[in-house]
Amino acid sequence: MTIGRKPRVVSLGEPAFVGSEYLAQFKTEFDYSVLPATNREETQTLLPNDIKGNGPIDAFIVRMGTPPYEPFDEDLLRALAPGCKIITSASAGYNEFDVDWMASEEIVFCNTVNAVAEATADMAIFLILAVLRNTTNAEQSTRSGMWRKGANLVPTCDPSGLTLGIVGMGAIGKHLAKKAAVFNMKIKYYNRRQLPAFEETAYGATYCPSLHELLRESDVVSLNCPLNAATTNLIGEAEFSAMKDGVFLVNTARGAVIDEEALIAALESGKVQRAGLDVFVNEPSPNSYFLQSDKVILQPHLGGLTEKAFQKAERECFENIRAFFKKGKANSPVNIKA
């Protein structure tokens, strides 16, 4: 970057939620523009052309709605190197980003930490209540004129007094713990690291030192961990065997955290009474079993997709860039070169 010039920041598509006043202020500090690419092919053409015409890009922003561009790998982003210093993503998960390639090019990569956390926790709460109250079958019964008939609609389960096992006590898990406490649920959690005592007290949460211990003690299991090599197929046949009979399972993390064939077997055997799923291995074409089963409540990966979450996410992207260039360190770096 030339001394004296503003860092050049480019957003992949127009950030529609960040706010005009916020953006106007940001432009006083940075040379900001938008790359009007709507898919992968357009990006592969427009990005190198933009750099050729306007010079190196110092910071690159990836907004919500990433599927048309994925994966974010060298093949898509190679034109950014070696000039780019930082790439920020509006998503919390980053399994679709080649973080290792970015690190090899000394590009800092940042996800968002807090933006979608509460919205995703809200989705988890919705799915917990939905699986306990069997809402999908109740709605289908009503719509078909079969008032309260079929699919064991009466009685359903109360959340009060049940133990909620949270797998992954990050920002989403913490929001979920606070919300679940309102329904008088007992909170237990499994995490890579135990929270400090004051945080456990604040969230009313009890730590389980092993995943299987958590699964044995939980009436409802909620998956809130990121997807990485360690968590791929984290919940498989052995984990379902460790669960209580008739357990309820909710996943708002990533589909591949669960071995879906093992989940299907657990649903068919009754080990899992009902599952609430916002994420799937093969999005946007989930396993047909889930589409057809009356034991599954489905959502099309909507957990963090709210207007407020979008605004928070876009602003986190910009604030990561501001912190990097003003303070020398981004707020939420992910890769080892950060």
mmCIF file of N, CA and C in Angstrom, residues 163-167 186-191 194 200 205-221 234-235 238-244 247:
data_model
loop_
_atom_site.group_PDB
_atom_site.id
_atom_site.type_symbol
_atom_site.label_atom_id
_atom_site.label_comp_id
_atom_site.label_asym_id
_atom_site.label_seq_id
_atom_site.Cartn_x
_atom_site.Cartn_y
_atom_site.Cartn_z
ATOM 1 N N THR A 163 -33.311 -31.197 30.675
ATOM 2 C CA THR A 163 -31.905 -30.807 30.577
ATOM 3 C C THR A 163 -31.545 -30.573 29.121
ATOM 4 N N LEU A 164 -31.080 -29.363 28.855
ATOM 5 C CA LEU A 164 -30.611 -29.004 27.527
ATOM 6 C C LEU A 164 -29.099 -29.144 27.480
ATOM 7 N N GLY A 165 -28.604 -29.982 26.593
ATOM 8 C CA GLY A 165 -27.166 -30.156 26.415
ATOM 9 C C GLY A 165 -26.689 -29.357 25.225
ATOM 10 N N ILE A 166 -25.842 -28.376 25.464
ATOM 11 C CA ILE A 166 -25.348 -27.501 24.410
ATOM 12 C C ILE A 166 -23.944 -27.945 24.002
ATOM 13 N N VAL A 167 -23.784 -28.296 22.753
ATOM 14 C CA VAL A 167 -22.484 -28.694 22.223
ATOM 15 C C VAL A 167 -21.883 -27.479 21.527
ATOM 16 N N LYS A 186 -32.733 -26.920 32.421
ATOM 17 C CA LYS A 186 -31.428 -27.057 33.067
ATOM 18 C C LYS A 186 -30.364 -27.078 31.972
ATOM 19 N N ILE A 187 -29.302 -26.326 32.163
ATOM 20 C CA ILE A 187 -28.311 -26.148 31.108
ATOM 21 C C ILE A 187 -27.020 -26.889 31.435
ATOM 22 N N LYS A 188 -26.613 -27.771 30.524
ATOM 23 C CA LYS A 188 -25.295 -28.392 30.586
ATOM 24 C C LYS A 188 -24.609 -28.156 29.246
ATOM 25 N N TYR A 189 -23.280 -28.142 29.256
ATOM 26 C CA TYR A 189 -22.588 -27.861 28.010
ATOM 27 C C TYR A 189 -21.289 -28.640 27.906
ATOM 28 N N TYR A 190 -20.896 -28.860 26.647
ATOM 29 C CA TYR A 190 -19.593 -29.442 26.338
ATOM 30 C C TYR A 190 -18.885 -28.489 25.402
ATOM 31 N N ASN A 191 -17.623 -28.209 25.685
ATOM 32 C CA ASN A 191 -16.853 -27.240 24.926
ATOM 33 C C ASN A 191 -15.397 -27.671 24.919
ATOM 34 N N GLN A 194 -13.429 -25.326 29.278
ATOM 35 C CA GLN A 194 -14.444 -24.975 30.258
ATOM 36 C C GLN A 194 -14.473 -23.463 30.460
ATOM 37 N N GLU A 200 -20.022 -19.490 33.957
ATOM 38 C CA GLU A 200 -20.936 -20.605 34.203
ATOM 39 C C GLU A 200 -22.083 -20.163 35.103
ATOM 40 N N ALA A 205 -24.949 -22.601 33.705
ATOM 41 C CA ALA A 205 -24.532 -23.761 32.921
ATOM 42 C C ALA A 205 -23.536 -24.631 33.678
ATOM 43 N N THR A 206 -23.691 -25.940 33.553
ATOM 44 C CA THR A 206 -22.796 -26.914 34.171
ATOM 45 C C THR A 206 -21.962 -27.595 33.094
ATOM 46 N N TYR A 207 -20.670 -27.636 33.315
ATOM 47 C CA TYR A 207 -19.741 -28.194 32.318
ATOM 48 C C TYR A 207 -19.689 -29.710 32.389
ATOM 49 N N CYS A 208 -19.683 -30.356 31.213
ATOM 50 C CA CYS A 208 -19.448 -31.794 31.102
ATOM 51 C C CYS A 208 -18.088 -31.990 30.436
ATOM 52 N N PRO A 209 -17.174 -32.696 31.073
ATOM 53 C CA PRO A 209 -15.815 -32.823 30.537
ATOM 54 C C PRO A 209 -15.702 -33.689 29.289
ATOM 55 N N SER A 210 -16.744 -34.439 28.976
ATOM 56 C CA SER A 210 -16.704 -35.239 27.746
ATOM 57 C C SER A 210 -18.036 -35.110 27.018
ATOM 58 N N LEU A 211 -17.969 -35.281 25.697
ATOM 59 C CA LEU A 211 -19.181 -35.202 24.893
ATOM 60 C C LEU A 211 -20.166 -36.283 25.282
ATOM 61 N N HIS A 212 -19.692 -37.484 25.497
ATOM 62 C CA HIS A 212 -20.598 -38.594 25.804
ATOM 63 C C HIS A 212 -21.279 -38.399 27.161
ATOM 64 N N GLU A 213 -20.593 -37.791 28.088
ATOM 65 C CA GLU A 213 -21.241 -37.491 29.374
ATOM 66 C C GLU A 213 -22.399 -36.529 29.164
ATOM 67 N N LEU A 214 -22.172 -35.492 28.352
ATOM 68 C CA LEU A 214 -23.241 -34.547 28.055
ATOM 69 C C LEU A 214 -24.417 -35.254 27.400
ATOM 70 N N LEU A 215 -24.134 -36.107 26.428
ATOM 71 C CA LEU A 215 -25.199 -36.785 25.696
ATOM 72 C C LEU A 215 -26.000 -37.721 26.604
ATOM 73 N N ARG A 216 -25.329 -38.376 27.530
ATOM 74 C CA ARG A 216 -26.028 -39.286 28.450
ATOM 75 C C ARG A 216 -26.991 -38.549 29.361
ATOM 76 N N GLU A 217 -26.703 -37.286 29.651
ATOM 77 C CA GLU A 217 -27.472 -36.550 30.660
ATOM 78 C C GLU A 217 -28.500 -35.587 30.070
ATOM 79 N N SER A 218 -28.561 -35.472 28.758
ATOM 80 C CA SER A 218 -29.404 -34.452 28.128
ATOM 81 C C SER A 218 -30.716 -35.032 27.605
ATOM 82 N N ASP A 219 -31.795 -34.281 27.828
ATOM 83 C CA ASP A 219 -33.088 -34.614 27.232
ATOM 84 C C ASP A 219 -33.218 -34.002 25.841
ATOM 85 N N VAL A 220 -32.590 -32.843 25.676
ATOM 86 C CA VAL A 220 -32.542 -32.146 24.384
ATOM 87 C C VAL A 220 -31.081 -31.823 24.110
ATOM 88 N N VAL A 221 -30.609 -32.122 22.905
ATOM 89 C CA VAL A 221 -29.235 -31.816 22.516
ATOM 90 C C VAL A 221 -29.268 -30.776 21.409
ATOM 91 N N LEU A 234 -19.131 -35.322 14.058
ATOM 92 C CA LEU A 234 -18.967 -35.359 15.513
ATOM 93 C C LEU A 234 -20.034 -36.219 16.170
ATOM 94 N N ILE A 235 -21.252 -36.148 15.637
ATOM 95 C CA ILE A 235 -22.356 -36.940 16.174
ATOM 96 C C ILE A 235 -22.625 -38.095 15.224
ATOM 97 N N ALA A 238 -21.896 -43.935 17.562
ATOM 98 C CA ALA A 238 -21.526 -44.084 18.982
ATOM 99 C C ALA A 238 -22.157 -43.003 19.836
ATOM 100 N N GLU A 239 -22.251 -41.803 19.291
ATOM 101 C CA GLU A 239 -22.831 -40.694 20.046
ATOM 102 C C GLU A 239 -24.331 -40.872 20.217
ATOM 103 N N PHE A 240 -25.006 -41.349 19.176
ATOM 104 C CA PHE A 240 -26.439 -41.611 19.319
ATOM 105 C C PHE A 240 -26.678 -42.720 20.342
ATOM 106 N N SER A 241 -25.807 -43.708 20.359
ATOM 107 C CA SER A 241 -25.937 -44.783 21.345
ATOM 108 C C SER A 241 -25.806 -44.264 22.765
ATOM 109 N N ALA A 242 -24.990 -43.218 22.933
ATOM 110 C CA ALA A 242 -24.780 -42.647 24.271
ATOM 111 C C ALA A 242 -25.968 -41.823 24.752
ATOM 112 N N MET A 243 -26.828 -41.389 23.836
ATOM 113 C CA MET A 243 -27.947 -40.519 24.200
ATOM 114 C C MET A 243 -29.054 -41.283 24.909
ATOM 115 N N LYS A 244 -29.886 -40.547 25.625
ATOM 116 C CA LYS A 244 -31.081 -41.129 26.234
ATOM 117 C C LYS A 244 -32.029 -41.624 25.143
ATOM 118 N N VAL A 247 -34.567 -39.023 22.977
ATOM 119 C CA VAL A 247 -33.969 -37.688 23.053
ATOM 120 C C VAL A 247 -34.466 -36.822 21.892
#
